[in-house]
Structure formats: C-alpha cells, structure tokens
Amino acid sequence: MKKKKRYANAKDVLPEELFEQIQKHYTGILWVPAPSRFYQERRDLVLALHLQGISSQEISNLAGVTTRRVNQIIAAERKQGRDRQFSAASGK
C-alpha cells in the first residue's frame, strides 16, 4: 500500500501568484485543513467498519489513519453515547 504524502512544498502545488501572495503574509510551515465534511466522512467510515467487527488495524489501513486515531474515534463515540444516555436519564 502506498503511503500518502504528508507534506508538499507550496511552490510545487500552488499557482505562482497565490504562492507569492501567501509569502507576503506568512513564511514557515502552514497547515491547510481539508473541508470539514472530509473528517466527518472519515469518522463515519471508521465507525461503520468498527460496527461490522473489523479490526482497528484493518480500519486504519482502509481509512488512511493510524490505529491510535481509530481508537480515539471509537472512544469518543462511546463517550458521546454515555453522555447522551446520562443527559436523557437526568432530563437535561
């Protein structure tokens, strides 16, 4: 399986005018987040695969994240489920 490239040189991927404009405002490592729907879709994929009984290792390979991140997503969903149950029971 091919590893995805984590970083790219902005000069190699941006149009020259945009690159020059960015240089006027910032020099250094700059993180450009993916659209928020990307993260939601990936989270949904991780949870759906988990519910099918697929291992964290296999989910990490399929979703392109670390097994640690897979486990974080699953744990967060479990915590949210408990929080919702608590809120419903307490009338909040």
mmCIF file as gemmi writes it, N, C-alpha and C atoms, coordinates in Angstrom:
data_model
loop_
_atom_site.group_PDB
_atom_site.id
_atom_site.type_symbol
_atom_site.label_atom_id
_atom_site.label_alt_id
_atom_site.label_comp_id
_atom_site.label_asym_id
_atom_site.label_entity_id
_atom_site.label_seq_id
_atom_site.pdbx_PDB_ins_code
_atom_site.Cartn_x
_atom_site.Cartn_y
_atom_site.Cartn_z
_atom_site.occupancy
_atom_site.B_iso_or_equiv
_atom_site.pdbx_formal_charge
_atom_site.auth_seq_id
_atom_site.auth_asym_id
_atom_site.pdbx_PDB_model_num
ATOM 1 N N . MET Axp A 1 ? 0.846 -1.195 0 1 0 ? 1 A 1
ATOM 2 C CA . MET Axp A 1 ? 0 0 0 1 0 ? 1 A 1
ATOM 3 C C . MET Axp A 1 ? 0.883 1.249 0 1 0 ? 1 A 1
ATOM 4 N N . LYS Axp A 2 ? 0.571 2.177 -0.855 1 0 ? 2 A 1
ATOM 5 C CA . LYS Axp A 2 ? 1.345 3.406 -0.972 1 0 ? 2 A 1
ATOM 6 C C . LYS Axp A 2 ? 0.984 4.355 0.162 1 0 ? 2 A 1
ATOM 7 N N . LYS Axp A 3 ? 2.012 4.877 0.842 1 0 ? 3 A 1
ATOM 8 C CA . LYS Axp A 3 ? 1.79 5.861 1.909 1 0 ? 3 A 1
ATOM 9 C C . LYS Axp A 3 ? 1.448 7.203 1.285 1 0 ? 3 A 1
ATOM 10 N N . LYS Axp A 4 ? 0.501 7.908 1.909 1 0 ? 4 A 1
ATOM 11 C CA . LYS Axp A 4 ? 0.172 9.221 1.368 1 0 ? 4 A 1
ATOM 12 C C . LYS Axp A 4 ? 1.221 10.228 1.827 1 0 ? 4 A 1
ATOM 13 N N . LYS Axp A 5 ? 1.497 11.176 0.98 1 0 ? 5 A 1
ATOM 14 C CA . LYS Axp A 5 ? 2.476 12.208 1.276 1 0 ? 5 A 1
ATOM 15 C C . LYS Axp A 5 ? 1.87 13.18 2.283 1 0 ? 5 A 1
ATOM 16 N N . ARG Axp A 6 ? 2.564 13.417 3.37 1 0 ? 6 A 1
ATOM 17 C CA . ARG Axp A 6 ? 2.027 14.252 4.434 1 0 ? 6 A 1
ATOM 18 C C . ARG Axp A 6 ? 2.236 15.75 4.166 1 0 ? 6 A 1
ATOM 19 N N . TYR Axp A 7 ? 3.324 16.083 3.526 1 0 ? 7 A 1
ATOM 20 C CA . TYR Axp A 7 ? 3.623 17.492 3.289 1 0 ? 7 A 1
ATOM 21 C C . TYR Axp A 7 ? 4.001 17.7 1.835 1 0 ? 7 A 1
ATOM 22 N N . ALA Axp A 8 ? 3.703 18.893 1.346 1 0 ? 8 A 1
ATOM 23 C CA . ALA Axp A 8 ? 4.097 19.25 -0.009 1 0 ? 8 A 1
ATOM 24 C C . ALA Axp A 8 ? 4.663 20.666 0.02 1 0 ? 8 A 1
ATOM 25 N N . ASN Axp A 9 ? 5.595 20.945 -0.857 1 0 ? 9 A 1
ATOM 26 C CA . ASN Axp A 9 ? 6.142 22.283 -0.986 1 0 ? 9 A 1
ATOM 27 C C . ASN Axp A 9 ? 5.097 23.142 -1.689 1 0 ? 9 A 1
ATOM 28 N N . ALA Axp A 10 ? 4.703 24.228 -1.037 1 0 ? 10 A 1
ATOM 29 C CA . ALA Axp A 10 ? 3.664 25.101 -1.598 1 0 ? 10 A 1
ATOM 30 C C . ALA Axp A 10 ? 4.046 25.6 -2.991 1 0 ? 10 A 1
ATOM 31 N N . LYS Axp A 11 ? 5.324 25.84 -3.206 1 0 ? 11 A 1
ATOM 32 C CA . LYS Axp A 11 ? 5.77 26.322 -4.51 1 0 ? 11 A 1
ATOM 33 C C . LYS Axp A 11 ? 5.488 25.298 -5.607 1 0 ? 11 A 1
ATOM 34 N N . ASP Axp A 12 ? 5.472 24.019 -5.239 1 0 ? 12 A 1
ATOM 35 C CA . ASP Axp A 12 ? 5.231 22.958 -6.21 1 0 ? 12 A 1
ATOM 36 C C . ASP Axp A 12 ? 3.749 22.733 -6.51 1 0 ? 12 A 1
ATOM 37 N N . VAL Axp A 13 ? 2.859 23.141 -5.591 1 0 ? 13 A 1
ATOM 38 C CA . VAL Axp A 13 ? 1.446 22.795 -5.767 1 0 ? 13 A 1
ATOM 39 C C . VAL Axp A 13 ? 0.516 23.99 -5.976 1 0 ? 13 A 1
ATOM 40 N N . LEU Axp A 14 ? 0.977 25.18 -5.678 1 0 ? 14 A 1
ATOM 41 C CA . LEU Axp A 14 ? 0.114 26.363 -5.813 1 0 ? 14 A 1
ATOM 42 C C . LEU Axp A 14 ? 0.45 27.15 -7.068 1 0 ? 14 A 1
ATOM 43 N N . PRO Axp A 15 ? -0.535 27.834 -7.637 1 0 ? 15 A 1
ATOM 44 C CA . PRO Axp A 15 ? -0.239 28.756 -8.736 1 0 ? 15 A 1
ATOM 45 C C . PRO Axp A 15 ? 0.737 29.835 -8.241 1 0 ? 15 A 1
ATOM 46 N N . GLU Axp A 16 ? 1.6 30.276 -9.112 1 0 ? 16 A 1
ATOM 47 C CA . GLU Axp A 16 ? 2.663 31.207 -8.724 1 0 ? 16 A 1
ATOM 48 C C . GLU Axp A 16 ? 2.131 32.464 -8.037 1 0 ? 16 A 1
ATOM 49 N N . GLU Axp A 17 ? 1.048 33.052 -8.565 1 0 ? 17 A 1
ATOM 50 C CA . GLU Axp A 17 ? 0.509 34.287 -7.963 1 0 ? 17 A 1
ATOM 51 C C . GLU Axp A 17 ? 0.022 34.039 -6.536 1 0 ? 17 A 1
ATOM 52 N N . LEU Axp A 18 ? -0.651 32.915 -6.326 1 0 ? 18 A 1
ATOM 53 C CA . LEU Axp A 18 ? -1.148 32.582 -4.995 1 0 ? 18 A 1
ATOM 54 C C . LEU Axp A 18 ? 0.016 32.339 -4.042 1 0 ? 18 A 1
ATOM 55 N N . PHE Axp A 19 ? 1.025 31.614 -4.511 1 0 ? 19 A 1
ATOM 56 C CA . PHE Axp A 19 ? 2.215 31.362 -3.707 1 0 ? 19 A 1
ATOM 57 C C . PHE Axp A 19 ? 2.861 32.668 -3.268 1 0 ? 19 A 1
ATOM 58 N N . GLU Axp A 20 ? 3 33.608 -4.168 1 0 ? 20 A 1
ATOM 59 C CA . GLU Axp A 20 ? 3.621 34.895 -3.84 1 0 ? 20 A 1
ATOM 60 C C . GLU Axp A 20 ? 2.773 35.692 -2.845 1 0 ? 20 A 1
ATOM 61 N N . GLN Axp A 21 ? 1.456 35.639 -2.996 1 0 ? 21 A 1
ATOM 62 C CA . GLN Axp A 21 ? 0.566 36.319 -2.045 1 0 ? 21 A 1
ATOM 63 C C . GLN Axp A 21 ? 0.706 35.714 -0.644 1 0 ? 21 A 1
ATOM 64 N N . ILE Axp A 22 ? 0.757 34.417 -0.566 1 0 ? 22 A 1
ATOM 65 C CA . ILE Axp A 22 ? 0.905 33.759 0.735 1 0 ? 22 A 1
ATOM 66 C C . ILE Axp A 22 ? 2.236 34.144 1.367 1 0 ? 22 A 1
ATOM 67 N N . GLN Axp A 23 ? 3.292 34.203 0.566 1 0 ? 23 A 1
ATOM 68 C CA . GLN Axp A 23 ? 4.616 34.578 1.09 1 0 ? 23 A 1
ATOM 69 C C . GLN Axp A 23 ? 4.6 35.971 1.708 1 0 ? 23 A 1
ATOM 70 N N . LYS Axp A 24 ? 3.768 36.861 1.194 1 0 ? 24 A 1
ATOM 71 C CA . LYS Axp A 24 ? 3.673 38.216 1.751 1 0 ? 24 A 1
ATOM 72 C C . LYS Axp A 24 ? 3.092 38.209 3.162 1 0 ? 24 A 1
ATOM 73 N N . HIS Axp A 25 ? 2.27 37.188 3.463 1 0 ? 25 A 1
ATOM 74 C CA . HIS Axp A 25 ? 1.573 37.139 4.743 1 0 ? 25 A 1
ATOM 75 C C . HIS Axp A 25 ? 2.176 36.157 5.74 1 0 ? 25 A 1
ATOM 76 N N . TYR Axp A 26 ? 2.847 35.116 5.243 1 0 ? 26 A 1
ATOM 77 C CA . TYR Axp A 26 ? 3.32 34.083 6.157 1 0 ? 26 A 1
ATOM 78 C C . TYR Axp A 26 ? 4.48 33.32 5.535 1 0 ? 26 A 1
ATOM 79 N N . THR Axp A 27 ? 5.502 33.054 6.352 1 0 ? 27 A 1
ATOM 80 C CA . THR Axp A 27 ? 6.617 32.211 5.946 1 0 ? 27 A 1
ATOM 81 C C . THR Axp A 27 ? 6.819 31.171 7.029 1 0 ? 27 A 1
ATOM 82 N N . GLY Axp A 28 ? 6.885 29.936 6.671 1 0 ? 28 A 1
ATOM 83 C CA . GLY Axp A 28 ? 7.05 28.842 7.63 1 0 ? 28 A 1
ATOM 84 C C . GLY Axp A 28 ? 6.105 27.718 7.266 1 0 ? 28 A 1
ATOM 85 N N . ILE Axp A 29 ? 5.952 26.776 8.18 1 0 ? 29 A 1
ATOM 86 C CA . ILE Axp A 29 ? 5.049 25.661 7.928 1 0 ? 29 A 1
ATOM 87 C C . ILE Axp A 29 ? 3.618 26.143 8.095 1 0 ? 29 A 1
ATOM 88 N N . LEU Axp A 30 ? 2.815 25.877 7.108 1 0 ? 30 A 1
ATOM 89 C CA . LEU Axp A 30 ? 1.422 26.316 7.095 1 0 ? 30 A 1
ATOM 90 C C . LEU Axp A 30 ? 0.539 25.105 6.863 1 0 ? 30 A 1
ATOM 91 N N . TRP Axp A 31 ? -0.416 24.904 7.744 1 0 ? 31 A 1
ATOM 92 C CA . TRP Axp A 31 ? -1.333 23.768 7.616 1 0 ? 31 A 1
ATOM 93 C C . TRP Axp A 31 ? -2.611 24.249 6.967 1 0 ? 31 A 1
ATOM 94 N N . VAL Axp A 32 ? -3.055 23.549 5.942 1 0 ? 32 A 1
ATOM 95 C CA . VAL Axp A 32 ? -4.308 23.864 5.261 1 0 ? 32 A 1
ATOM 96 C C . VAL Axp A 32 ? -5.259 22.699 5.52 1 0 ? 32 A 1
ATOM 97 N N . PRO Axp A 33 ? -6.263 22.898 6.374 1 0 ? 33 A 1
ATOM 98 C CA . PRO Axp A 33 ? -7.162 21.788 6.696 1 0 ? 33 A 1
ATOM 99 C C . PRO Axp A 33 ? -8.036 21.387 5.513 1 0 ? 33 A 1
ATOM 100 N N . ALA Axp A 34 ? -8.39 20.129 5.501 1 0 ? 34 A 1
ATOM 101 C CA . ALA Axp A 34 ? -9.325 19.635 4.496 1 0 ? 34 A 1
ATOM 102 C C . ALA Axp A 34 ? -10.716 20.158 4.853 1 0 ? 34 A 1
ATOM 103 N N . PRO Axp A 35 ? -11.631 20.162 3.892 1 0 ? 35 A 1
ATOM 104 C CA . PRO Axp A 35 ? -13.006 20.57 4.217 1 0 ? 35 A 1
ATOM 105 C C . PRO Axp A 35 ? -13.551 19.701 5.355 1 0 ? 35 A 1
ATOM 106 N N . SER Axp A 36 ? -14.348 20.291 6.228 1 0 ? 36 A 1
ATOM 107 C CA . SER Axp A 36 ? -14.823 19.582 7.416 1 0 ? 36 A 1
ATOM 108 C C . SER Axp A 36 ? -15.608 18.326 7.06 1 0 ? 36 A 1
ATOM 109 N N . ARG Axp A 37 ? -16.243 18.278 5.918 1 0 ? 37 A 1
ATOM 110 C CA . ARG Axp A 37 ? -17.004 17.075 5.545 1 0 ? 37 A 1
ATOM 111 C C . ARG Axp A 37 ? -16.078 15.882 5.382 1 0 ? 37 A 1
ATOM 112 N N . PHE Axp A 38 ? -14.832 16.121 5.007 1 0 ? 38 A 1
ATOM 113 C CA . PHE Axp A 38 ? -13.858 15.047 4.87 1 0 ? 38 A 1
ATOM 114 C C . PHE Axp A 38 ? -13.69 14.308 6.195 1 0 ? 38 A 1
ATOM 115 N N . TYR Axp A 39 ? -13.532 15.069 7.276 1 0 ? 39 A 1
ATOM 116 C CA . TYR Axp A 39 ? -13.327 14.46 8.591 1 0 ? 39 A 1
ATOM 117 C C . TYR Axp A 39 ? -14.58 13.724 9.057 1 0 ? 39 A 1
ATOM 118 N N . GLN Axp A 40 ? -15.735 14.291 8.787 1 0 ? 40 A 1
ATOM 119 C CA . GLN Axp A 40 ? -16.986 13.638 9.175 1 0 ? 40 A 1
ATOM 120 C C . GLN Axp A 40 ? -17.165 12.329 8.407 1 0 ? 40 A 1
ATOM 121 N N . GLU Axp A 41 ? -16.867 12.362 7.119 1 0 ? 41 A 1
ATOM 122 C CA . GLU Axp A 41 ? -16.992 11.149 6.31 1 0 ? 41 A 1
ATOM 123 C C . GLU Axp A 41 ? -16.014 10.076 6.773 1 0 ? 41 A 1
ATOM 124 N N . ARG Axp A 42 ? -14.799 10.483 7.109 1 0 ? 42 A 1
ATOM 125 C CA . ARG Axp A 42 ? -13.808 9.52 7.586 1 0 ? 42 A 1
ATOM 126 C C . ARG Axp A 42 ? -14.228 8.944 8.935 1 0 ? 42 A 1
ATOM 127 N N . ARG Axp A 43 ? -14.762 9.779 9.817 1 0 ? 43 A 1
ATOM 128 C CA . ARG Axp A 43 ? -15.244 9.33 11.119 1 0 ? 43 A 1
ATOM 129 C C . ARG Axp A 43 ? -16.378 8.325 10.942 1 0 ? 43 A 1
ATOM 130 N N . ASP Axp A 44 ? -17.309 8.65 10.05 1 0 ? 44 A 1
ATOM 131 C CA . ASP Axp A 44 ? -18.424 7.749 9.779 1 0 ? 44 A 1
ATOM 132 C C . ASP Axp A 44 ? -17.934 6.412 9.228 1 0 ? 44 A 1
ATOM 133 N N . LEU Axp A 45 ? -16.917 6.444 8.366 1 0 ? 45 A 1
ATOM 134 C CA . LEU Axp A 45 ? -16.348 5.22 7.814 1 0 ? 45 A 1
ATOM 135 C C . LEU Axp A 45 ? -15.735 4.368 8.918 1 0 ? 45 A 1
ATOM 136 N N . VAL Axp A 46 ? -14.953 4.993 9.787 1 0 ? 46 A 1
ATOM 137 C CA . VAL Axp A 46 ? -14.314 4.276 10.894 1 0 ? 46 A 1
ATOM 138 C C . VAL Axp A 46 ? -15.373 3.6 11.763 1 0 ? 46 A 1
ATOM 139 N N . LEU Axp A 47 ? -16.423 4.333 12.113 1 0 ? 47 A 1
ATOM 140 C CA . LEU Axp A 47 ? -17.467 3.775 12.977 1 0 ? 47 A 1
ATOM 141 C C . LEU Axp A 47 ? -18.245 2.657 12.288 1 0 ? 47 A 1
ATOM 142 N N . ALA Axp A 48 ? -18.544 2.821 11.006 1 0 ? 48 A 1
ATOM 143 C CA . ALA Axp A 48 ? -19.27 1.785 10.275 1 0 ? 48 A 1
ATOM 144 C C . ALA Axp A 48 ? -18.449 0.502 10.191 1 0 ? 48 A 1
ATOM 145 N N . LEU Axp A 49 ? -17.163 0.629 9.917 1 0 ? 49 A 1
ATOM 146 C CA . LEU Axp A 49 ? -16.299 -0.545 9.848 1 0 ? 49 A 1
ATOM 147 C C . LEU Axp A 49 ? -16.172 -1.21 11.214 1 0 ? 49 A 1
ATOM 148 N N . HIS Axp A 50 ? -16.073 -0.402 12.252 1 0 ? 50 A 1
ATOM 149 C CA . HIS Axp A 50 ? -15.988 -0.933 13.614 1 0 ? 50 A 1
ATOM 150 C C . HIS Axp A 50 ? -17.245 -1.729 13.961 1 0 ? 50 A 1
ATOM 151 N N . LEU Axp A 51 ? -18.395 -1.198 13.604 1 0 ? 51 A 1
ATOM 152 C CA . LEU Axp A 51 ? -19.654 -1.893 13.887 1 0 ? 51 A 1
ATOM 153 C C . LEU Axp A 51 ? -19.762 -3.222 13.128 1 0 ? 51 A 1
ATOM 154 N N . GLN Axp A 52 ? -19.02 -3.341 12.039 1 0 ? 52 A 1
ATOM 155 C CA . GLN Axp A 52 ? -19 -4.591 11.278 1 0 ? 52 A 1
ATOM 156 C C . GLN Axp A 52 ? -18.004 -5.598 11.852 1 0 ? 52 A 1
ATOM 157 N N . GLY Axp A 53 ? -17.312 -5.196 12.927 1 0 ? 53 A 1
ATOM 158 C CA . GLY Axp A 53 ? -16.373 -6.102 13.586 1 0 ? 53 A 1
ATOM 159 C C . GLY Axp A 53 ? -14.988 -6.141 12.979 1 0 ? 53 A 1
ATOM 160 N N . ILE Axp A 54 ? -14.663 -5.157 12.156 1 0 ? 54 A 1
ATOM 161 C CA . ILE Axp A 54 ? -13.348 -5.107 11.513 1 0 ? 54 A 1
ATOM 162 C C . ILE Axp A 54 ? -12.328 -4.587 12.528 1 0 ? 54 A 1
ATOM 163 N N . SER Axp A 55 ? -11.124 -5.149 12.505 1 0 ? 55 A 1
ATOM 164 C CA . SER Axp A 55 ? -10.084 -4.777 13.473 1 0 ? 55 A 1
ATOM 165 C C . SER Axp A 55 ? -9.625 -3.334 13.276 1 0 ? 55 A 1
ATOM 166 N N . SER Axp A 56 ? -9.105 -2.76 14.353 1 0 ? 56 A 1
ATOM 167 C CA . SER Axp A 56 ? -8.597 -1.382 14.296 1 0 ? 56 A 1
ATOM 168 C C . SER Axp A 56 ? -7.48 -1.255 13.274 1 0 ? 56 A 1
ATOM 169 N N . GLN Axp A 57 ? -6.631 -2.269 13.186 1 0 ? 57 A 1
ATOM 170 C CA . GLN Axp A 57 ? -5.525 -2.239 12.215 1 0 ? 57 A 1
ATOM 171 C C . GLN Axp A 57 ? -6.049 -2.177 10.784 1 0 ? 57 A 1
ATOM 172 N N . GLU Axp A 58 ? -7.034 -3.014 10.474 1 0 ? 58 A 1
ATOM 173 C CA . GLU Axp A 58 ? -7.604 -3.019 9.13 1 0 ? 58 A 1
ATOM 174 C C . GLU Axp A 58 ? -8.345 -1.709 8.846 1 0 ? 58 A 1
ATOM 175 N N . ILE Axp A 59 ? -9.064 -1.194 9.845 1 0 ? 59 A 1
ATOM 176 C CA . ILE Axp A 59 ? -9.763 0.089 9.676 1 0 ? 59 A 1
ATOM 177 C C . ILE Axp A 59 ? -8.749 1.193 9.384 1 0 ? 59 A 1
ATOM 178 N N . SER Axp A 60 ? -7.638 1.18 10.105 1 0 ? 60 A 1
ATOM 179 C CA . SER Axp A 60 ? -6.63 2.223 9.888 1 0 ? 60 A 1
ATOM 180 C C . SER Axp A 60 ? -6.089 2.167 8.468 1 0 ? 60 A 1
ATOM 181 N N . ASN Axp A 61 ? -5.89 0.962 7.947 1 0 ? 61 A 1
ATOM 182 C CA . ASN Axp A 61 ? -5.416 0.82 6.562 1 0 ? 61 A 1
ATOM 183 C C . ASN Axp A 61 ? -6.455 1.326 5.567 1 0 ? 61 A 1
ATOM 184 N N . LEU Axp A 62 ? -7.719 0.987 5.8 1 0 ? 62 A 1
ATOM 185 C CA . LEU Axp A 62 ? -8.78 1.381 4.872 1 0 ? 62 A 1
ATOM 186 C C . LEU Axp A 62 ? -9.088 2.88 4.928 1 0 ? 62 A 1
ATOM 187 N N . ALA Axp A 63 ? -9.033 3.465 6.134 1 0 ? 63 A 1
ATOM 188 C CA . ALA Axp A 63 ? -9.411 4.87 6.309 1 0 ? 63 A 1
ATOM 189 C C . ALA Axp A 63 ? -8.222 5.823 6.173 1 0 ? 63 A 1
ATOM 190 N N . GLY Axp A 64 ? -7.007 5.286 6.125 1 0 ? 64 A 1
ATOM 191 C CA . GLY Axp A 64 ? -5.831 6.145 5.967 1 0 ? 64 A 1
ATOM 192 C C . GLY Axp A 64 ? -5.48 6.924 7.214 1 0 ? 64 A 1
ATOM 193 N N . VAL Axp A 65 ? -5.724 6.327 8.386 1 0 ? 65 A 1
ATOM 194 C CA . VAL Axp A 65 ? -5.366 6.953 9.667 1 0 ? 65 A 1
ATOM 195 C C . VAL Axp A 65 ? -4.603 5.934 10.505 1 0 ? 65 A 1
ATOM 196 N N . THR Axp A 66 ? -4.034 6.377 11.602 1 0 ? 66 A 1
ATOM 197 C CA . THR Axp A 66 ? -3.323 5.467 12.482 1 0 ? 66 A 1
ATOM 198 C C . THR Axp A 66 ? -4.312 4.66 13.321 1 0 ? 66 A 1
ATOM 199 N N . THR Axp A 67 ? -3.846 3.545 13.848 1 0 ? 67 A 1
ATOM 200 C CA . THR Axp A 67 ? -4.715 2.763 14.738 1 0 ? 67 A 1
ATOM 201 C C . THR Axp A 67 ? -5.045 3.576 15.983 1 0 ? 67 A 1
ATOM 202 N N . ARG Axp A 68 ? -4.134 4.426 16.395 1 0 ? 68 A 1
ATOM 203 C CA . ARG Axp A 68 ? -4.413 5.291 17.545 1 0 ? 68 A 1
ATOM 204 C C . ARG Axp A 68 ? -5.609 6.193 17.257 1 0 ? 68 A 1
ATOM 205 N N . ARG Axp A 69 ? -5.642 6.775 16.059 1 0 ? 69 A 1
ATOM 206 C CA . ARG Axp A 69 ? -6.753 7.654 15.691 1 0 ? 69 A 1
ATOM 207 C C . ARG Axp A 69 ? -8.059 6.865 15.594 1 0 ? 69 A 1
ATOM 208 N N . VAL Axp A 70 ? -7.999 5.654 15.059 1 0 ? 70 A 1
ATOM 209 C CA . VAL Axp A 70 ? -9.19 4.805 15.001 1 0 ? 70 A 1
ATOM 210 C C . VAL Axp A 70 ? -9.745 4.615 16.409 1 0 ? 70 A 1
ATOM 211 N N . ASN Axp A 71 ? -8.862 4.257 17.338 1 0 ? 71 A 1
ATOM 212 C CA . ASN Axp A 71 ? -9.296 4.028 18.714 1 0 ? 71 A 1
ATOM 213 C C . ASN Axp A 71 ? -9.826 5.305 19.369 1 0 ? 71 A 1
ATOM 214 N N . GLN Axp A 72 ? -9.257 6.456 19.032 1 0 ? 72 A 1
ATOM 215 C CA . GLN Axp A 72 ? -9.758 7.732 19.556 1 0 ? 72 A 1
ATOM 216 C C . GLN Axp A 72 ? -11.174 8.003 19.06 1 0 ? 72 A 1
ATOM 217 N N . ILE Axp A 73 ? -11.428 7.752 17.792 1 0 ? 73 A 1
ATOM 218 C CA . ILE Axp A 73 ? -12.759 7.987 17.219 1 0 ? 73 A 1
ATOM 219 C C . ILE Axp A 73 ? -13.783 7.07 17.885 1 0 ? 73 A 1
ATOM 220 N N . ILE Axp A 74 ? -13.417 5.799 18.052 1 0 ? 74 A 1
ATOM 221 C CA . ILE Axp A 74 ? -14.327 4.839 18.688 1 0 ? 74 A 1
ATOM 222 C C . ILE Axp A 74 ? -14.591 5.226 20.139 1 0 ? 74 A 1
ATOM 223 N N . ALA Axp A 75 ? -13.543 5.611 20.87 1 0 ? 75 A 1
ATOM 224 C CA . ALA Axp A 75 ? -13.704 6.001 22.274 1 0 ? 75 A 1
ATOM 225 C C . ALA Axp A 75 ? -14.566 7.252 22.405 1 0 ? 75 A 1
ATOM 226 N N . ALA Axp A 76 ? -14.389 8.212 21.5 1 0 ? 76 A 1
ATOM 227 C CA . ALA Axp A 76 ? -15.185 9.446 21.541 1 0 ? 76 A 1
ATOM 228 C C . ALA Axp A 76 ? -16.656 9.132 21.296 1 0 ? 76 A 1
ATOM 229 N N . GLU Axp A 77 ? -16.922 8.209 20.381 1 0 ? 77 A 1
ATOM 230 C CA . GLU Axp A 77 ? -18.31 7.83 20.096 1 0 ? 77 A 1
ATOM 231 C C . GLU Axp A 77 ? -18.94 7.138 21.298 1 0 ? 77 A 1
ATOM 232 N N . ARG Axp A 78 ? -18.155 6.271 21.942 1 0 ? 78 A 1
ATOM 233 C CA . ARG Axp A 78 ? -18.661 5.608 23.154 1 0 ? 78 A 1
ATOM 234 C C . ARG Axp A 78 ? -18.965 6.62 24.244 1 0 ? 78 A 1
ATOM 235 N N . LYS Axp A 79 ? -18.061 7.592 24.427 1 0 ? 79 A 1
ATOM 236 C CA . LYS Axp A 79 ? -18.269 8.62 25.454 1 0 ? 79 A 1
ATOM 237 C C . LYS Axp A 79 ? -19.506 9.452 25.136 1 0 ? 79 A 1
ATOM 238 N N . GLN Axp A 80 ? -19.678 9.831 23.863 1 0 ? 80 A 1
ATOM 239 C CA . GLN Axp A 80 ? -20.86 10.602 23.477 1 0 ? 80 A 1
ATOM 240 C C . GLN Axp A 80 ? -22.128 9.81 23.729 1 0 ? 80 A 1
ATOM 241 N N . GLY Axp A 81 ? -22.085 8.517 23.484 1 0 ? 81 A 1
ATOM 242 C CA . GLY Axp A 81 ? -23.239 7.654 23.74 1 0 ? 81 A 1
ATOM 243 C C . GLY Axp A 81 ? -23.582 7.645 25.214 1 0 ? 81 A 1
ATOM 244 N N . ARG Axp A 82 ? -22.574 7.545 26.075 1 0 ? 82 A 1
ATOM 245 C CA . ARG Axp A 82 ? -22.811 7.576 27.518 1 0 ? 82 A 1
ATOM 246 C C . ARG Axp A 82 ? -23.326 8.938 27.95 1 0 ? 82 A 1
ATOM 247 N N . ASP Axp A 83 ? -22.758 10 27.381 1 0 ? 83 A 1
ATOM 248 C CA . ASP Axp A 83 ? -23.21 11.363 27.731 1 0 ? 83 A 1
ATOM 249 C C . ASP Axp A 83 ? -24.668 11.56 27.34 1 0 ? 83 A 1
ATOM 250 N N . ARG Axp A 84 ? -25.061 11.059 26.159 1 0 ? 84 A 1
ATOM 251 C CA . ARG Axp A 84 ? -26.458 11.187 25.718 1 0 ? 84 A 1
ATOM 252 C C . ARG Axp A 84 ? -27.371 10.41 26.64 1 0 ? 84 A 1
ATOM 253 N N . GLN Axp A 85 ? -26.96 9.206 27.055 1 0 ? 85 A 1
ATOM 254 C CA . GLN Axp A 85 ? -27.762 8.394 27.96 1 0 ? 85 A 1
ATOM 255 C C . GLN Axp A 85 ? -27.919 9.106 29.307 1 0 ? 85 A 1
ATOM 256 N N . PHE Axp A 86 ? -26.821 9.705 29.796 1 0 ? 86 A 1
ATOM 257 C CA . PHE Axp A 86 ? -26.858 10.406 31.066 1 0 ? 86 A 1
ATOM 258 C C . PHE Axp A 86 ? -27.782 11.626 30.98 1 0 ? 86 A 1
ATOM 259 N N . SER Axp A 87 ? -27.651 12.358 29.878 1 0 ? 87 A 1
ATOM 260 C CA . SER Axp A 87 ? -28.498 13.546 29.69 1 0 ? 87 A 1
ATOM 261 C C . SER Axp A 87 ? -29.987 13.169 29.649 1 0 ? 87 A 1
ATOM 262 N N . ALA Axp A 88 ? -30.293 12.084 28.951 1 0 ? 88 A 1
ATOM 263 C CA . ALA Axp A 88 ? -31.679 11.64 28.851 1 0 ? 88 A 1
ATOM 264 C C . ALA Axp A 88 ? -32.205 11.192 30.225 1 0 ? 88 A 1
ATOM 265 N N . ALA Axp A 89 ? -31.383 10.491 30.987 1 0 ? 89 A 1
ATOM 266 C CA . ALA Axp A 89 ? -31.801 9.995 32.297 1 0 ? 89 A 1
ATOM 267 C C . ALA Axp A 89 ? -31.974 11.115 33.307 1 0 ? 89 A 1
ATOM 268 N N . SER Axp A 90 ? -31.137 12.16 33.182 1 0 ? 90 A 1
ATOM 269 C CA . SER Axp A 90 ? -31.214 13.259 34.137 1 0 ? 90 A 1
ATOM 270 C C . SER Axp A 90 ? -32.182 14.346 33.698 1 0 ? 90 A 1
ATOM 271 N N . GLY Axp A 91 ? -32.726 14.211 32.489 1 0 ? 91 A 1
ATOM 272 C CA . GLY Axp A 91 ? -33.68 15.2 31.989 1 0 ? 91 A 1
ATOM 273 C C . GLY Axp A 91 ? -33.03 16.457 31.475 1 0 ? 91 A 1
ATOM 274 N N . LYS Axp A 92 ? -31.734 16.415 31.191 1 0 ? 92 A 1
ATOM 275 C CA . LYS Axp A 92 ? -31.013 17.598 30.68 1 0 ? 92 A 1
ATOM 276 C C . LYS Axp A 92 ? -31.078 17.665 29.196 1 0 ? 92 A 1
